[in-house]
mmCIF file of N, CA and C in Angstrom:
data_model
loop_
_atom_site.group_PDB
_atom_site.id
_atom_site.type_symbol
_atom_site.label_atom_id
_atom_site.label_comp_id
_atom_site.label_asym_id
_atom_site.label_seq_id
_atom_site.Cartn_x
_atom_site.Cartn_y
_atom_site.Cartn_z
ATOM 1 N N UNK A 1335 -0.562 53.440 -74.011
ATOM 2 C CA UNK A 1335 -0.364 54.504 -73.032
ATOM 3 C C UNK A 1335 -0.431 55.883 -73.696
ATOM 4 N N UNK A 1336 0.276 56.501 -74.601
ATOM 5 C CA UNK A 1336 0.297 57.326 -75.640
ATOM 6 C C UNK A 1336 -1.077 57.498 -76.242
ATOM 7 N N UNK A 1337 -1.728 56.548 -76.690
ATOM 8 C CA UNK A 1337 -3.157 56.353 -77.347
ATOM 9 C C UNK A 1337 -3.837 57.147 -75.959
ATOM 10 N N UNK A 1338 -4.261 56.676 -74.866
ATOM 11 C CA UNK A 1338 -4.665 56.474 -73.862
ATOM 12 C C UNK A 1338 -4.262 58.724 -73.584
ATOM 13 N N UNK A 1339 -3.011 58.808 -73.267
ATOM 14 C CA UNK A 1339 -2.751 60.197 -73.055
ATOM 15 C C UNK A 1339 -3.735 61.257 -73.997
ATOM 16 N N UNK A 1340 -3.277 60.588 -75.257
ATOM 17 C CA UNK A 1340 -4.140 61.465 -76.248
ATOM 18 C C UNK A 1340 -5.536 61.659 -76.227
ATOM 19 N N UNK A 1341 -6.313 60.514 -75.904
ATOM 20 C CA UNK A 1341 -7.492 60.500 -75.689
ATOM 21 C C UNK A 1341 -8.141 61.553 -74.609
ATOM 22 N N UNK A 1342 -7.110 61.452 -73.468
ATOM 23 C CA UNK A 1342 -7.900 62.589 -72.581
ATOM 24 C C UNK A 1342 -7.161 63.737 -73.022
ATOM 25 N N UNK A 1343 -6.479 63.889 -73.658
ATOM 26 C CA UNK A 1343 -5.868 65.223 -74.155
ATOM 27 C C UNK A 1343 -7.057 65.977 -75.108
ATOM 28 N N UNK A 1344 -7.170 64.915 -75.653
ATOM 29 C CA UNK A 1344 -8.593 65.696 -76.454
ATOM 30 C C UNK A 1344 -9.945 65.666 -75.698
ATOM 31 N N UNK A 1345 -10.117 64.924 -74.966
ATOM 32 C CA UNK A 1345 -11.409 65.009 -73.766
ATOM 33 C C UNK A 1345 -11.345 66.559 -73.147
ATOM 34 N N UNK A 1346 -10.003 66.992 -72.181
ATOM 35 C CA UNK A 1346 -9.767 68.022 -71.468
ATOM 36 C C UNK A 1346 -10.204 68.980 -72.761
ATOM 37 N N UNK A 1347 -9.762 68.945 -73.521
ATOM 38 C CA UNK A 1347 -9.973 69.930 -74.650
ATOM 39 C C UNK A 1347 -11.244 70.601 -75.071
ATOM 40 N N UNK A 1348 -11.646 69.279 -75.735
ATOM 41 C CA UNK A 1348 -12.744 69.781 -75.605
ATOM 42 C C UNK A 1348 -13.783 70.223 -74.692
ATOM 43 N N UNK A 1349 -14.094 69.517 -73.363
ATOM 44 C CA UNK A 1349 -14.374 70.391 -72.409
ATOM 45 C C UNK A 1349 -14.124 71.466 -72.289
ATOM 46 N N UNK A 1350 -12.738 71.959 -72.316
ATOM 47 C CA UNK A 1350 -12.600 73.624 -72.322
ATOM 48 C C UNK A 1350 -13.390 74.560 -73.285
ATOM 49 N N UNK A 1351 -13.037 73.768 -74.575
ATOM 50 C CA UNK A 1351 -14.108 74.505 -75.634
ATOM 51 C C UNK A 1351 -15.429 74.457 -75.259
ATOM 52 N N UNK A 1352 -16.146 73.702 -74.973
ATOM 53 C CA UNK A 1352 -17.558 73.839 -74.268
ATOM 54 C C UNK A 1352 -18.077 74.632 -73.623
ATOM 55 N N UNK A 1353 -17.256 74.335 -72.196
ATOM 56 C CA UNK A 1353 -17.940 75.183 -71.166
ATOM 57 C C UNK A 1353 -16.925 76.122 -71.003
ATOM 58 N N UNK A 1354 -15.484 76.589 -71.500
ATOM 59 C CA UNK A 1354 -15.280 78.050 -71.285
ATOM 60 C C UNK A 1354 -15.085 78.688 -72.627
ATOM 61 N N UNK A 1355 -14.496 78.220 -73.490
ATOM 62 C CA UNK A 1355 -14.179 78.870 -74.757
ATOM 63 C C UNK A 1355 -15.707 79.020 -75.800
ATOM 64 N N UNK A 1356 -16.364 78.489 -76.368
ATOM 65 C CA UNK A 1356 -17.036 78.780 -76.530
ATOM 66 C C UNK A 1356 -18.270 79.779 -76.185
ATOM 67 N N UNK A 1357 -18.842 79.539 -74.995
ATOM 68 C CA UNK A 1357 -19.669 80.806 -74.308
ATOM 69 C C UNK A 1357 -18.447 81.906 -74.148
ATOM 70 N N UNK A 1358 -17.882 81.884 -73.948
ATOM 71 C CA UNK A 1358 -17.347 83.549 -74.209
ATOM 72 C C UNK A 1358 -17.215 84.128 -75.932
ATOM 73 N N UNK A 1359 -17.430 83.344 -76.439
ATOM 74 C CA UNK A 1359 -18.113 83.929 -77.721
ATOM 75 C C UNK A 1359 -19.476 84.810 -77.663
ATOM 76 N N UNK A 1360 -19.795 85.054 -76.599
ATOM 77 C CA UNK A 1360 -21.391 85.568 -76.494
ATOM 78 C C UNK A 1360 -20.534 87.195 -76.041
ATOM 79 N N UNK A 1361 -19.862 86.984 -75.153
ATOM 80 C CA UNK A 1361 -19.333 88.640 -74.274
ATOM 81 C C UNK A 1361 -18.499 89.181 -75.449
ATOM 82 N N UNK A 1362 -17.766 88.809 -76.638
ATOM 83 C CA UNK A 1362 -17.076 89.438 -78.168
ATOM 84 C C UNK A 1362 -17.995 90.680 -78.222
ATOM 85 N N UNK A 1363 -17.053 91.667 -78.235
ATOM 86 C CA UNK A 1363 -17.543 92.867 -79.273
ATOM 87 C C UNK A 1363 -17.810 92.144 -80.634
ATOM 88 N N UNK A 1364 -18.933 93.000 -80.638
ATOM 89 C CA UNK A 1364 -19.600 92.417 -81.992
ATOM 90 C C UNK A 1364 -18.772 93.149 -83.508
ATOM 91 N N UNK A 1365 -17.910 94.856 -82.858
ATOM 92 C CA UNK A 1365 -17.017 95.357 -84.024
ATOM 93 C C UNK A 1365 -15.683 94.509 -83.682
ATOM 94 N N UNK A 1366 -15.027 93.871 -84.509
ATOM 95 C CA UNK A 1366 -14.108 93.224 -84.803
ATOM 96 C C UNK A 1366 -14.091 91.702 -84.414
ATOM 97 N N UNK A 1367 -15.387 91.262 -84.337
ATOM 98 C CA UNK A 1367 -15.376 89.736 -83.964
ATOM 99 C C UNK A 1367 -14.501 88.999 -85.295
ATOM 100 N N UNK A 1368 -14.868 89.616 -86.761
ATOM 101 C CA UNK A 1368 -14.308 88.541 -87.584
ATOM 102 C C UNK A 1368 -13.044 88.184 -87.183
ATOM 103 N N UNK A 1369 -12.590 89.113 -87.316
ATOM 104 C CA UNK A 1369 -10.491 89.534 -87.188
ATOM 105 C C UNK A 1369 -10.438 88.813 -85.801
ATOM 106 N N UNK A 1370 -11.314 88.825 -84.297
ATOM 107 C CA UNK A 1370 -10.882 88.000 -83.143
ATOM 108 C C UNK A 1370 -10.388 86.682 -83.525
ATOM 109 N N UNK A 1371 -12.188 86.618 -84.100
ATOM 110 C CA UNK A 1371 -12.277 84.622 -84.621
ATOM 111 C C UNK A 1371 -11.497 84.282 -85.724
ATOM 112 N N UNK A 1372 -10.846 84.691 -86.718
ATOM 113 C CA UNK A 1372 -10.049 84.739 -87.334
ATOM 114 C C UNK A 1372 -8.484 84.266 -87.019
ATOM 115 N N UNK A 1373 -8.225 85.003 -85.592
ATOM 116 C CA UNK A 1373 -7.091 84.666 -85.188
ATOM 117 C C UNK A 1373 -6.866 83.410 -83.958
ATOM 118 N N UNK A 1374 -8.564 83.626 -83.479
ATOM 119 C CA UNK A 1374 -8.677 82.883 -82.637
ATOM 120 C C UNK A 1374 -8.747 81.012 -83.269
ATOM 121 N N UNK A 1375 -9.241 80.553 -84.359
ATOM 122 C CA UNK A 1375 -9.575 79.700 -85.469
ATOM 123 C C UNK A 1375 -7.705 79.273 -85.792
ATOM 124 N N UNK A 1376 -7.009 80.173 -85.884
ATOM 125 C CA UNK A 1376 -5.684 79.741 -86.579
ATOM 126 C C UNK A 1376 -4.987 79.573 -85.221
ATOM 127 N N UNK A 1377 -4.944 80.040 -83.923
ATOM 128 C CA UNK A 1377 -4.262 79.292 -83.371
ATOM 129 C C UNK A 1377 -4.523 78.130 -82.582
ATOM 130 N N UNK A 1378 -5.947 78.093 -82.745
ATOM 131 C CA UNK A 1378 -6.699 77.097 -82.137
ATOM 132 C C UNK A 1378 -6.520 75.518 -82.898
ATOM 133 N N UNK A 1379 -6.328 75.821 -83.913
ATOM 134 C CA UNK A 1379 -6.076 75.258 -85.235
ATOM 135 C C UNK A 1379 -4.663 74.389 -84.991
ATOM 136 N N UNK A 1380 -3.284 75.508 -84.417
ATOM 137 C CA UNK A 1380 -1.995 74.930 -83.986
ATOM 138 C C UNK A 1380 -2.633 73.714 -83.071
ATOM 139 N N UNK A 1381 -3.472 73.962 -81.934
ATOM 140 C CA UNK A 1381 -3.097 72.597 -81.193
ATOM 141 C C UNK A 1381 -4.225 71.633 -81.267
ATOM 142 N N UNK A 1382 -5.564 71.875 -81.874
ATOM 143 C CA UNK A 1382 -6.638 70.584 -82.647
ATOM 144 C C UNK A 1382 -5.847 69.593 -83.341
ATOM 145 N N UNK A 1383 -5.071 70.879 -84.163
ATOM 146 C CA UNK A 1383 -5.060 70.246 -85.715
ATOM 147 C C UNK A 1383 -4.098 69.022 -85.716
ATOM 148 N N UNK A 1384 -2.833 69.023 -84.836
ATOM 149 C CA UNK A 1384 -2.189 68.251 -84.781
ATOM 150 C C UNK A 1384 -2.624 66.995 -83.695
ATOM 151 N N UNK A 1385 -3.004 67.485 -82.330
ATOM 152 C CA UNK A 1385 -3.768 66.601 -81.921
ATOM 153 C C UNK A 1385 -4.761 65.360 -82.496
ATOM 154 N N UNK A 1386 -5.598 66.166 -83.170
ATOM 155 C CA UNK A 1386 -6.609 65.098 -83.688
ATOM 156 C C UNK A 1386 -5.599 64.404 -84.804
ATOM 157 N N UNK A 1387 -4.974 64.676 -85.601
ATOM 158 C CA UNK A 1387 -3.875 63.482 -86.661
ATOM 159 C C UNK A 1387 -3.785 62.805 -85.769
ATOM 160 N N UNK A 1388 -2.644 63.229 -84.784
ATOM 161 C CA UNK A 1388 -1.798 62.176 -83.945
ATOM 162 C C UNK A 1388 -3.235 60.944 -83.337
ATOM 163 N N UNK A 1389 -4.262 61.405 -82.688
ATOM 164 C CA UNK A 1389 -5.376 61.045 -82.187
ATOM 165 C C UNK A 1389 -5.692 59.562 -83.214
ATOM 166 N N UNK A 1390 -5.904 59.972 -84.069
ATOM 167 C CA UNK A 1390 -5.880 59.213 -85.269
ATOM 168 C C UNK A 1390 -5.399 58.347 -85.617
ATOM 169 N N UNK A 1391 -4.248 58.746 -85.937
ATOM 170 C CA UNK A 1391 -3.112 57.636 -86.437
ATOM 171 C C UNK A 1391 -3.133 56.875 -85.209
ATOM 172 N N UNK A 1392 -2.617 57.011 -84.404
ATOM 173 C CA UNK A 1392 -2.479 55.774 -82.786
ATOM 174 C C UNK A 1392 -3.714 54.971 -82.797
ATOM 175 N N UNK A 1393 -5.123 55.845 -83.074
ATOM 176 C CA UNK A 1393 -5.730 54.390 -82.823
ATOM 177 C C UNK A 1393 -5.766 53.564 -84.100
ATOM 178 N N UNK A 1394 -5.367 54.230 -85.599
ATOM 179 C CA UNK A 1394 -5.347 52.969 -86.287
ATOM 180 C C UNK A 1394 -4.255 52.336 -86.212
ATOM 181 N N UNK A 1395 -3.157 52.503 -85.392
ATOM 182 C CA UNK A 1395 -2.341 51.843 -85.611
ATOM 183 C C UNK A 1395 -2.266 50.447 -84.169
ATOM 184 N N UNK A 1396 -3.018 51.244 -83.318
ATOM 185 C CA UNK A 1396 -3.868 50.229 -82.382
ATOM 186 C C UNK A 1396 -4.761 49.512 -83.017
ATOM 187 N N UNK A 1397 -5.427 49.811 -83.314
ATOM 188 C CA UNK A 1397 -6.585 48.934 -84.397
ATOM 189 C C UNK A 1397 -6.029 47.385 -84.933
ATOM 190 N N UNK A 1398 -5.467 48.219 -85.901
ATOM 191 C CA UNK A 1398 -4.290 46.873 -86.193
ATOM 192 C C UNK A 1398 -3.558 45.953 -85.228
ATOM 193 N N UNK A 1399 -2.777 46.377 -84.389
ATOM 194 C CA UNK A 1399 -2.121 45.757 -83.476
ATOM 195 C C UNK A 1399 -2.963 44.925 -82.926
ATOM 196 N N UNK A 1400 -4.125 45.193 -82.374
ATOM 197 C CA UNK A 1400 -5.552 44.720 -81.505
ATOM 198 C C UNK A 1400 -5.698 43.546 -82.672
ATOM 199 N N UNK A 1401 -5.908 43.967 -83.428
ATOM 200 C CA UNK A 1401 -6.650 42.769 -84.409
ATOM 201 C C UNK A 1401 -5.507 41.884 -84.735
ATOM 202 N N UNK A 1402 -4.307 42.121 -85.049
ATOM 203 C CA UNK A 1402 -3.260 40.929 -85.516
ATOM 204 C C UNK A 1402 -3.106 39.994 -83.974
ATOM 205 N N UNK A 1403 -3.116 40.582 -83.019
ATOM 206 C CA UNK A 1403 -2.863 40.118 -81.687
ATOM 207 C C UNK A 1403 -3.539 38.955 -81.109
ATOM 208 N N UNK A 1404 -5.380 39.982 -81.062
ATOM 209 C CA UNK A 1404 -6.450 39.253 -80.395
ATOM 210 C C UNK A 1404 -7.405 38.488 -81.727
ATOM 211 N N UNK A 1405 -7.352 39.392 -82.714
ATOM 212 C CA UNK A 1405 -8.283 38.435 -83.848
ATOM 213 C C UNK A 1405 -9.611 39.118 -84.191
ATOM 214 N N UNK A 1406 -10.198 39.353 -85.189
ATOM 215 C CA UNK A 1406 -11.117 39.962 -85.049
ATOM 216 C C UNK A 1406 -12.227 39.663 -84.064
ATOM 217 N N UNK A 1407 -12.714 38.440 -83.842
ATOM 218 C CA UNK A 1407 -14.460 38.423 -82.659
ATOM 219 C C UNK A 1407 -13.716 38.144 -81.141
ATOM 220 N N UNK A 1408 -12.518 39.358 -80.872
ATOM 221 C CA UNK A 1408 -12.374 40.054 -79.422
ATOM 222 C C UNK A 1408 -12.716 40.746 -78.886
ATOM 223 N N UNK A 1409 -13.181 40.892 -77.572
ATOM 224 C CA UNK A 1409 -13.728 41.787 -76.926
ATOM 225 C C UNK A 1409 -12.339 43.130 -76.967
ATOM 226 N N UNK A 1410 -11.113 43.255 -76.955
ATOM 227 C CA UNK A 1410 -10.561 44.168 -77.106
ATOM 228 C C UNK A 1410 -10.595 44.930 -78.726
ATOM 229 N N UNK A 1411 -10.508 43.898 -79.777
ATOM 230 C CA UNK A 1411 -10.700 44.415 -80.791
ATOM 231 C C UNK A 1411 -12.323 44.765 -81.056
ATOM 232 N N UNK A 1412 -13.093 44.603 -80.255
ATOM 233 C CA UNK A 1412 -14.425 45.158 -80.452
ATOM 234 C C UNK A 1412 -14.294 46.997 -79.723
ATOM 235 N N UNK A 1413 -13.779 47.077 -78.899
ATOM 236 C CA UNK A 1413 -13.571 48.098 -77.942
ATOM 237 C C UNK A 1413 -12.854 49.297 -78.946
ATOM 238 N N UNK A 1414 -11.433 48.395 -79.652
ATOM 239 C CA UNK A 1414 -10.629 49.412 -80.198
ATOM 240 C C UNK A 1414 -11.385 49.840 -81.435
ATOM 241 N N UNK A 1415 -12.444 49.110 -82.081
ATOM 242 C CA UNK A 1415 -13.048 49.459 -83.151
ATOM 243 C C UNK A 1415 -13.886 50.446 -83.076
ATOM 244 N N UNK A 1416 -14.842 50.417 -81.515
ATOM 245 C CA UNK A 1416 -15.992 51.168 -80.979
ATOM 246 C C UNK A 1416 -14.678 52.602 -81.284
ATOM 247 N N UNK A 1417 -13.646 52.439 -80.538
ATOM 248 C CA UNK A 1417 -13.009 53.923 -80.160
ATOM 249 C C UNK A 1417 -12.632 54.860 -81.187
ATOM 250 N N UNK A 1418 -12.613 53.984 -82.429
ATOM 251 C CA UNK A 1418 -12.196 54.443 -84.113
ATOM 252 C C UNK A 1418 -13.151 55.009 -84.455
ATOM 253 N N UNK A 1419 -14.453 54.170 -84.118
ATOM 254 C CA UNK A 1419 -15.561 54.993 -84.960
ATOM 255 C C UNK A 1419 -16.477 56.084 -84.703
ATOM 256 N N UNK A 1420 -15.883 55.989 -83.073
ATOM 257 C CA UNK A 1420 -16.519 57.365 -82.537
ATOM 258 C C UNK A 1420 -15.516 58.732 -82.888
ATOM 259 N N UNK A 1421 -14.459 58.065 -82.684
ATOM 260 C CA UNK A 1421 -13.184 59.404 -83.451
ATOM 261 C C UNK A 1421 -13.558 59.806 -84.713
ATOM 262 N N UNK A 1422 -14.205 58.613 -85.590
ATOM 263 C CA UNK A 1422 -14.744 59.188 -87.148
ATOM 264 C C UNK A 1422 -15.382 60.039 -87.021
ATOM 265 N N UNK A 1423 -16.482 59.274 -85.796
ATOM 266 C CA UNK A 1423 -17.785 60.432 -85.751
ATOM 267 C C UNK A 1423 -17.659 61.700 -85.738
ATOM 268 N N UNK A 1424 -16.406 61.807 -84.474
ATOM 269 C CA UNK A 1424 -16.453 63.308 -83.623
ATOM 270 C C UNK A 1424 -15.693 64.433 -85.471
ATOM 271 N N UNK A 1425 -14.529 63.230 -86.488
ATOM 272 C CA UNK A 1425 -14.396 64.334 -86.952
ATOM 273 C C UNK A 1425 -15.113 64.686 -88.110
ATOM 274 N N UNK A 1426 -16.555 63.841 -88.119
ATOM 275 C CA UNK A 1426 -17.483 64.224 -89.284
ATOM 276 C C UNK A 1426 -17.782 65.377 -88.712
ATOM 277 N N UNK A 1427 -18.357 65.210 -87.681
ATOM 278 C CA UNK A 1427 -18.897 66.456 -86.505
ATOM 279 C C UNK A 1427 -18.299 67.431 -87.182
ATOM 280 N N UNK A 1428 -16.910 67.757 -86.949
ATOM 281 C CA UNK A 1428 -16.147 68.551 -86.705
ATOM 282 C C UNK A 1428 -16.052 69.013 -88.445
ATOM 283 N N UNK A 1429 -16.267 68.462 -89.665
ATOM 284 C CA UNK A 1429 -15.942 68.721 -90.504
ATOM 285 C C UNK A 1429 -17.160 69.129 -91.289
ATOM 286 N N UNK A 1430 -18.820 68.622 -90.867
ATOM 287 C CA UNK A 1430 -19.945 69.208 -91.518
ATOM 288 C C UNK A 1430 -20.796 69.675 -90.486
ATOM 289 N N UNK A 1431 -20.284 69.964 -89.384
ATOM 290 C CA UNK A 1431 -21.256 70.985 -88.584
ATOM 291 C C UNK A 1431 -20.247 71.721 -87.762
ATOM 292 N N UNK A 1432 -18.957 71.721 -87.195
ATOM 293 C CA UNK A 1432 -18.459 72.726 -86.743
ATOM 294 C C UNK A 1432 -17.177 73.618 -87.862
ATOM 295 N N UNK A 1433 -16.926 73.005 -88.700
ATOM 296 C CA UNK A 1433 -16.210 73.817 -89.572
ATOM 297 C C UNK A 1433 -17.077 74.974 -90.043
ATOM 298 N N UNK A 1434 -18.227 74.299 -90.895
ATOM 299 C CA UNK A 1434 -19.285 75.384 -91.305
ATOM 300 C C UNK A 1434 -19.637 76.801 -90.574
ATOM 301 N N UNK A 1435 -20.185 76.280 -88.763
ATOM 302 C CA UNK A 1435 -20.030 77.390 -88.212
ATOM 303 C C UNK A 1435 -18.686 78.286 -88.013
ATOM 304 N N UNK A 1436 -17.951 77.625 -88.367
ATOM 305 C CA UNK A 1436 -16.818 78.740 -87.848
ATOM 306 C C UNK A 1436 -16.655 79.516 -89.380
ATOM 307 N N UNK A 1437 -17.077 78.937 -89.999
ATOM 308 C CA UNK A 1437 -16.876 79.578 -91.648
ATOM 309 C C UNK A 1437 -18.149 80.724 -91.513
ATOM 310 N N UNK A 1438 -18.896 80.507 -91.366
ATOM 311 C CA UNK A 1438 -19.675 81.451 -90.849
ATOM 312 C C UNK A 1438 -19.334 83.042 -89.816
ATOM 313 N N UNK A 1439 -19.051 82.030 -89.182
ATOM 314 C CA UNK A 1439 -18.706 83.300 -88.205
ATOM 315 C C UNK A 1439 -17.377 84.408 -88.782
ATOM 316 N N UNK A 1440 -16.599 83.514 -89.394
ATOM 317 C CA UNK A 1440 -15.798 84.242 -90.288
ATOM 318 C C UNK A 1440 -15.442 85.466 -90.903
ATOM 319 N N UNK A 1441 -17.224 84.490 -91.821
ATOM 320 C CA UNK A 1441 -16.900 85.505 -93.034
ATOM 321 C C UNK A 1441 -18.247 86.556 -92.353
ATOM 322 N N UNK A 1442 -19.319 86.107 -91.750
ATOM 323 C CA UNK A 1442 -20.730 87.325 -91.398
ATOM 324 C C UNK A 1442 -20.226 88.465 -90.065
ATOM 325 N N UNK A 1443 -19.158 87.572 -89.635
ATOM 326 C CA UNK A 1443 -19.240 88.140 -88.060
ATOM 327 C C UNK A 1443 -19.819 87.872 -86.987
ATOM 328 N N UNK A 1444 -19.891 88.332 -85.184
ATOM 329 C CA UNK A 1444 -20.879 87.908 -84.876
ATOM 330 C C UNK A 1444 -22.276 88.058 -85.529
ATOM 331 N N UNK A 1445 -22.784 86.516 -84.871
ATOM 332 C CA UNK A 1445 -23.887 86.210 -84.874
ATOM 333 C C UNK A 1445 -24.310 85.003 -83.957
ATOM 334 N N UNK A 1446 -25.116 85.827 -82.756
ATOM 335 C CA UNK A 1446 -25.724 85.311 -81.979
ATOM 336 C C UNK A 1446 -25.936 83.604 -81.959
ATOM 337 N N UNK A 1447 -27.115 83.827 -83.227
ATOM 338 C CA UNK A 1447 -27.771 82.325 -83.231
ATOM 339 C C UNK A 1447 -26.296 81.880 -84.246
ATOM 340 N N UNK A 1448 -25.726 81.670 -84.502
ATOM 341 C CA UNK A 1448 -24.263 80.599 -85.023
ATOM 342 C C UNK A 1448 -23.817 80.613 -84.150
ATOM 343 N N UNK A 1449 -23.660 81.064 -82.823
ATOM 344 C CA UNK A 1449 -22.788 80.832 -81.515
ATOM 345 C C UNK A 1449 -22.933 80.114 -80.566
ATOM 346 N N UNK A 1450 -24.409 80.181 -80.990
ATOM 347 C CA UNK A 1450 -25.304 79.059 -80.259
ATOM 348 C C UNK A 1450 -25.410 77.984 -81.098
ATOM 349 N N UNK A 1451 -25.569 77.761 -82.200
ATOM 350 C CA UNK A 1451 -25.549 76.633 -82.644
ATOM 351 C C UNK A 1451 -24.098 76.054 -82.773
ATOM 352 N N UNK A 1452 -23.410 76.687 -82.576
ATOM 353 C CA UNK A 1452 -22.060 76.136 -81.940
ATOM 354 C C UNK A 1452 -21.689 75.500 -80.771
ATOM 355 N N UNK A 1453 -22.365 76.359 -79.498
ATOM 356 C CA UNK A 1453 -22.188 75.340 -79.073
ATOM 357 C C UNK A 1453 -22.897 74.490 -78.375
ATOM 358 N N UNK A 1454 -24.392 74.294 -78.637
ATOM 359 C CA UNK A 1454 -25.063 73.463 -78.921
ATOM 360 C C UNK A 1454 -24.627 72.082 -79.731
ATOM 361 N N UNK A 1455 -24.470 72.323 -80.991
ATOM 362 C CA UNK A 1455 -23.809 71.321 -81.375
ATOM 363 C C UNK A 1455 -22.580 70.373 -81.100
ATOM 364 N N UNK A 1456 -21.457 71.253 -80.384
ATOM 365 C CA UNK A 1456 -20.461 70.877 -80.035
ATOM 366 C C UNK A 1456 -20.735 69.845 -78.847
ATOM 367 N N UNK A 1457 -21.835 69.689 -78.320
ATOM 368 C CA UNK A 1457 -21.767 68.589 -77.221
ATOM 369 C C UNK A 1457 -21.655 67.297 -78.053
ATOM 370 N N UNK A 1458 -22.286 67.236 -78.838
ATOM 371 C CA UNK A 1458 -21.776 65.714 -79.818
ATOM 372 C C UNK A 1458 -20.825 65.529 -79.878
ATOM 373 N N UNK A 1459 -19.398 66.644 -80.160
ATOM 374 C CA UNK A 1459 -18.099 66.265 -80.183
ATOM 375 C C UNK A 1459 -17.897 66.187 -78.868
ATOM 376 N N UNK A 1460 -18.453 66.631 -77.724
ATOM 377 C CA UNK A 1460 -17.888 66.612 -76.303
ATOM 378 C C UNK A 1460 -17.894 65.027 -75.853
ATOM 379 N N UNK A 1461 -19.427 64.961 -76.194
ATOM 380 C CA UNK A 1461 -19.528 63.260 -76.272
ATOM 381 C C UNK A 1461 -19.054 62.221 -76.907
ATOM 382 N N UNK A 1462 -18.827 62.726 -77.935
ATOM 383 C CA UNK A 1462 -18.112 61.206 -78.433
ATOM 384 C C UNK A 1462 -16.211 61.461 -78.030
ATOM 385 N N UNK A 1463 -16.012 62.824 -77.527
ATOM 386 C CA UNK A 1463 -14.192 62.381 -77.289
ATOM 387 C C UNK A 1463 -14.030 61.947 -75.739
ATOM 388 N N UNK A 1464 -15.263 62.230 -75.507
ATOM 389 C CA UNK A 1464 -15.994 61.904 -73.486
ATOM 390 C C UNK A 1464 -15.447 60.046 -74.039
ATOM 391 N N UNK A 1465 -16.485 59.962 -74.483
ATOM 392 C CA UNK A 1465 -16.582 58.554 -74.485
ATOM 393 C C UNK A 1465 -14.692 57.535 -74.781
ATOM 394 N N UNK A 1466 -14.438 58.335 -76.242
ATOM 395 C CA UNK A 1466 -13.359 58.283 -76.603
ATOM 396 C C UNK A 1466 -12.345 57.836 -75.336
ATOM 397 N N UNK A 1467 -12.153 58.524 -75.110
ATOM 398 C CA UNK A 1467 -11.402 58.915 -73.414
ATOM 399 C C UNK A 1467 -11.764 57.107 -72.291
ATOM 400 N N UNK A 1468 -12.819 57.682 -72.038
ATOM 401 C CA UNK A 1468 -13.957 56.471 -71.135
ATOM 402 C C UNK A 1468 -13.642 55.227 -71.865
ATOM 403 N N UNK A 1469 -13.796 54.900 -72.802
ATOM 404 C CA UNK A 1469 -13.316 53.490 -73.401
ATOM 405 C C UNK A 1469 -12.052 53.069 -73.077
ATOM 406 N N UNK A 1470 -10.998 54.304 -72.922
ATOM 407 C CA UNK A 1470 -9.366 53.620 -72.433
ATOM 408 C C UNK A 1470 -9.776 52.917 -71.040
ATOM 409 N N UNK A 1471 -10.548 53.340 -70.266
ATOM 410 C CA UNK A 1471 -10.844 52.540 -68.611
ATOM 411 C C UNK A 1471 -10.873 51.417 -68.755
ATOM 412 N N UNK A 1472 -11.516 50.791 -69.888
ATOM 413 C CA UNK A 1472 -12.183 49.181 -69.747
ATOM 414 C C UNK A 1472 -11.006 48.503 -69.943
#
């Protein structure tokens, strides 16, 4: 249930980052974007950062449970495995293509095309915590 909460906790989330938080990166004054994103990055940071741990830990600790329970060649422990490895995915995502941009934006300031490749890219994480989410249904 908890697992399950978290999952759309980070679904809603990221959606927001998508389609509202991100494109308003385009309307930023371009004098003082670093110092915005700067502050905007650290508190954004307060509620990812702990989210995605917690995100984490529950499903390996589901993982386990699933597998001591049902056994490994279960259709639930196939499900809880799918849901682990898309969470890996989303935080490779998150660790060699959206960290970078935000390191970017950082340290250059705006810049157009990194804002876009932000959030362009970010639909991969939209999708795999979409899915994330969508797998608690079955």
């Amino acid at each position: 249930m908890l697992t399950a909460m978290l999952d759309a906790g980070m679904a809603v989330l990221i959606w927001l980052v998508q389609i509202i938080i991100y494109p308003s990166f385009r309307t930023q004054r371009v004098e003082g974007f670093a110092f915005w994103h700067a502050a905007y990055t650290q508190r954004m940071g307060y509620i990812v950062g702990p989210l995605m741990l917690f995100q984490a830990t529950f499903h390996v600790v589901a993982w386990r449970g699933v597998l001591l329970e049902h056994g490994l060649m279960s259709g639930p422990f196939a499900v809880q495995s799918l849901s682990l490895l898309l969470i890996m995915a989303a935080w490779l995502v998150t660790a060699f293509v959206s960290v970078p941009c935000h390191r970017a934006l950082g340290t250059t300031g705006y810049s157009s095309y990194m804002i876009e490749r932000l959030i362009q890219t970010n639909w991969w994480r939209t999708g795999l915590w979409t899915a994330v989410a969508a797998l608690d249904l079955m």
